[in-house]
């Protein structure tokens, strides 16, 4: 079946603009995770969803970052008033349930803030 | 989650076994050892996990020491496609516990033709 998909694959935006990143998890997976990876760095956890609720938002770097998930499926990560330090690859993953053994990652969205 | 320590880089000849070490000396009794890898420009990929027994699947073997303070991921016959960054992660696995994966800097494995 289809894996995790993310769109857009690349996004270039001007500083101060808002951006929306989309994640389509694997069908039937109840848990969804957002991470980001800055150039040459490891992955940094942002937020995870169990169904439509987000028990752990501890990784969101500021209140400019928000995420939602509707219908227990698609999730959108929104970054308001983007800054250059927001430039990174944003990765989405899903698993059958929260704490599930394997997280399946999407290809990521490369965000560049100019 | 317990902290892990991995060498920053390793080389291995194609066709040989690649042995990637990981130290996790502060691991708790209910924490599992997970291995993921990230091939260039792709999302991470799950490889294997274990609690205290050695594990083997179609991709790799995981050897965990008896005191659980360290482990080794073994790729038995490395190919060029195994060139990637390999992450060792320790994590509680449950429906109600800490659900995120905490990635360190990993080991950059280069397979040499």
PDB file of C-alpha atoms in Angstrom, chain A residues 33 35 37 41-45 48 50 56 58 91 97-108 110, chain B residues 34 36 38 41-46 49 87 91-105:
ATOM      1  CA  UNK A  33       4.431  12.486  14.374  1.00  0.00           C
ATOM      2  CA  UNK A  35       9.961  16.047  13.282  1.00  0.00           C
ATOM      3  CA  UNK A  37      15.919  18.143  10.597  1.00  0.00           C
ATOM      4  CA  UNK A  41      21.694  17.891  12.340  1.00  0.00           C
ATOM      5  CA  UNK A  42      19.769  14.989  13.806  1.00  0.00           C
ATOM      6  CA  UNK A  43      16.002  14.805  13.893  1.00  0.00           C
ATOM      7  CA  UNK A  44      14.162  16.997  16.379  1.00  0.00           C
ATOM      8  CA  UNK A  45      10.733  15.936  17.645  1.00  0.00           C
ATOM      9  CA  UNK A  48       2.634  13.814  17.925  1.00  0.00           C
ATOM     10  CA  UNK A  50      -3.022  10.061  18.764  1.00  0.00           C
ATOM     11  CA  UNK A  56       2.689  15.869  23.414  1.00  0.00           C
ATOM     12  CA  UNK A  58       6.609  19.697  23.878  1.00  0.00           C
ATOM     13  CA  UNK A  91       9.440  14.987   8.367  1.00  0.00           C
ATOM     14  CA  UNK A  97      -0.683   3.213  17.462  1.00  0.00           C
ATOM     15  CA  UNK A  98       1.187   5.598  19.733  1.00  0.00           C
ATOM     16  CA  UNK A  99       4.232   3.825  21.050  1.00  0.00           C
ATOM     17  CA  UNK A 100       4.003   1.376  18.177  1.00  0.00           C
ATOM     18  CA  UNK A 101       7.209  -0.374  17.324  1.00  0.00           C
ATOM     19  CA  UNK A 102       7.807   1.095  13.928  1.00  0.00           C
ATOM     20  CA  UNK A 103       7.351   4.646  12.766  1.00  0.00           C
ATOM     21  CA  UNK A 104       7.066   4.978   9.006  1.00  0.00           C
ATOM     22  CA  UNK A 105       8.535   8.206   7.716  1.00  0.00           C
ATOM     23  CA  UNK A 106       7.557  10.251   4.710  1.00  0.00           C
ATOM     24  CA  UNK A 107      10.061  11.829   2.326  1.00  0.00           C
ATOM     25  CA  UNK A 108       9.884  15.208   4.037  1.00  0.00           C
ATOM     26  CA  UNK A 110      12.327  20.932   2.487  1.00  0.00           C
TER      27      UNK A 110
ATOM     28  CA  UNK B  34      15.771   0.674  18.434  1.00  0.00           C
ATOM     29  CA  UNK B  36      16.825   3.345  12.391  1.00  0.00           C
ATOM     30  CA  UNK B  38      18.559   7.445   7.082  1.00  0.00           C
ATOM     31  CA  UNK B  41      17.661  12.753   1.249  1.00  0.00           C
ATOM     32  CA  UNK B  42      15.167  10.188   2.546  1.00  0.00           C
ATOM     33  CA  UNK B  43      13.180   9.823   5.751  1.00  0.00           C
ATOM     34  CA  UNK B  44      14.470   7.455   8.440  1.00  0.00           C
ATOM     35  CA  UNK B  45      13.745   3.746   8.074  1.00  0.00           C
ATOM     36  CA  UNK B  46      13.151   1.314  10.912  1.00  0.00           C
ATOM     37  CA  UNK B  49      14.530  -3.332  17.944  1.00  0.00           C
ATOM     38  CA  UNK B  87      20.678   5.889  14.678  1.00  0.00           C
ATOM     39  CA  UNK B  91      12.771   4.317  24.242  1.00  0.00           C
ATOM     40  CA  UNK B  92       9.920   3.075  26.316  1.00  0.00           C
ATOM     41  CA  UNK B  93       7.426   1.293  24.086  1.00  0.00           C
ATOM     42  CA  UNK B  94       3.846   1.542  25.271  1.00  0.00           C
ATOM     43  CA  UNK B  95       0.490   2.968  24.377  1.00  0.00           C
ATOM     44  CA  UNK B  96       0.681   5.540  27.126  1.00  0.00           C
ATOM     45  CA  UNK B  97       4.315   6.372  27.624  1.00  0.00           C
ATOM     46  CA  UNK B  98       6.834   8.524  25.853  1.00  0.00           C
ATOM     47  CA  UNK B  99       5.885   8.136  22.213  1.00  0.00           C
ATOM     48  CA  UNK B 100       8.503  10.189  20.427  1.00  0.00           C
ATOM     49  CA  UNK B 101      11.810   8.991  19.040  1.00  0.00           C
ATOM     50  CA  UNK B 102      14.810  10.959  20.281  1.00  0.00           C
ATOM     51  CA  UNK B 103      17.464  10.892  17.588  1.00  0.00           C
ATOM     52  CA  UNK B 104      21.108  11.579  18.346  1.00  0.00           C
ATOM     53  CA  UNK B 105      23.733  12.317  15.730  1.00  0.00           C
TER      54      UNK B 105
END
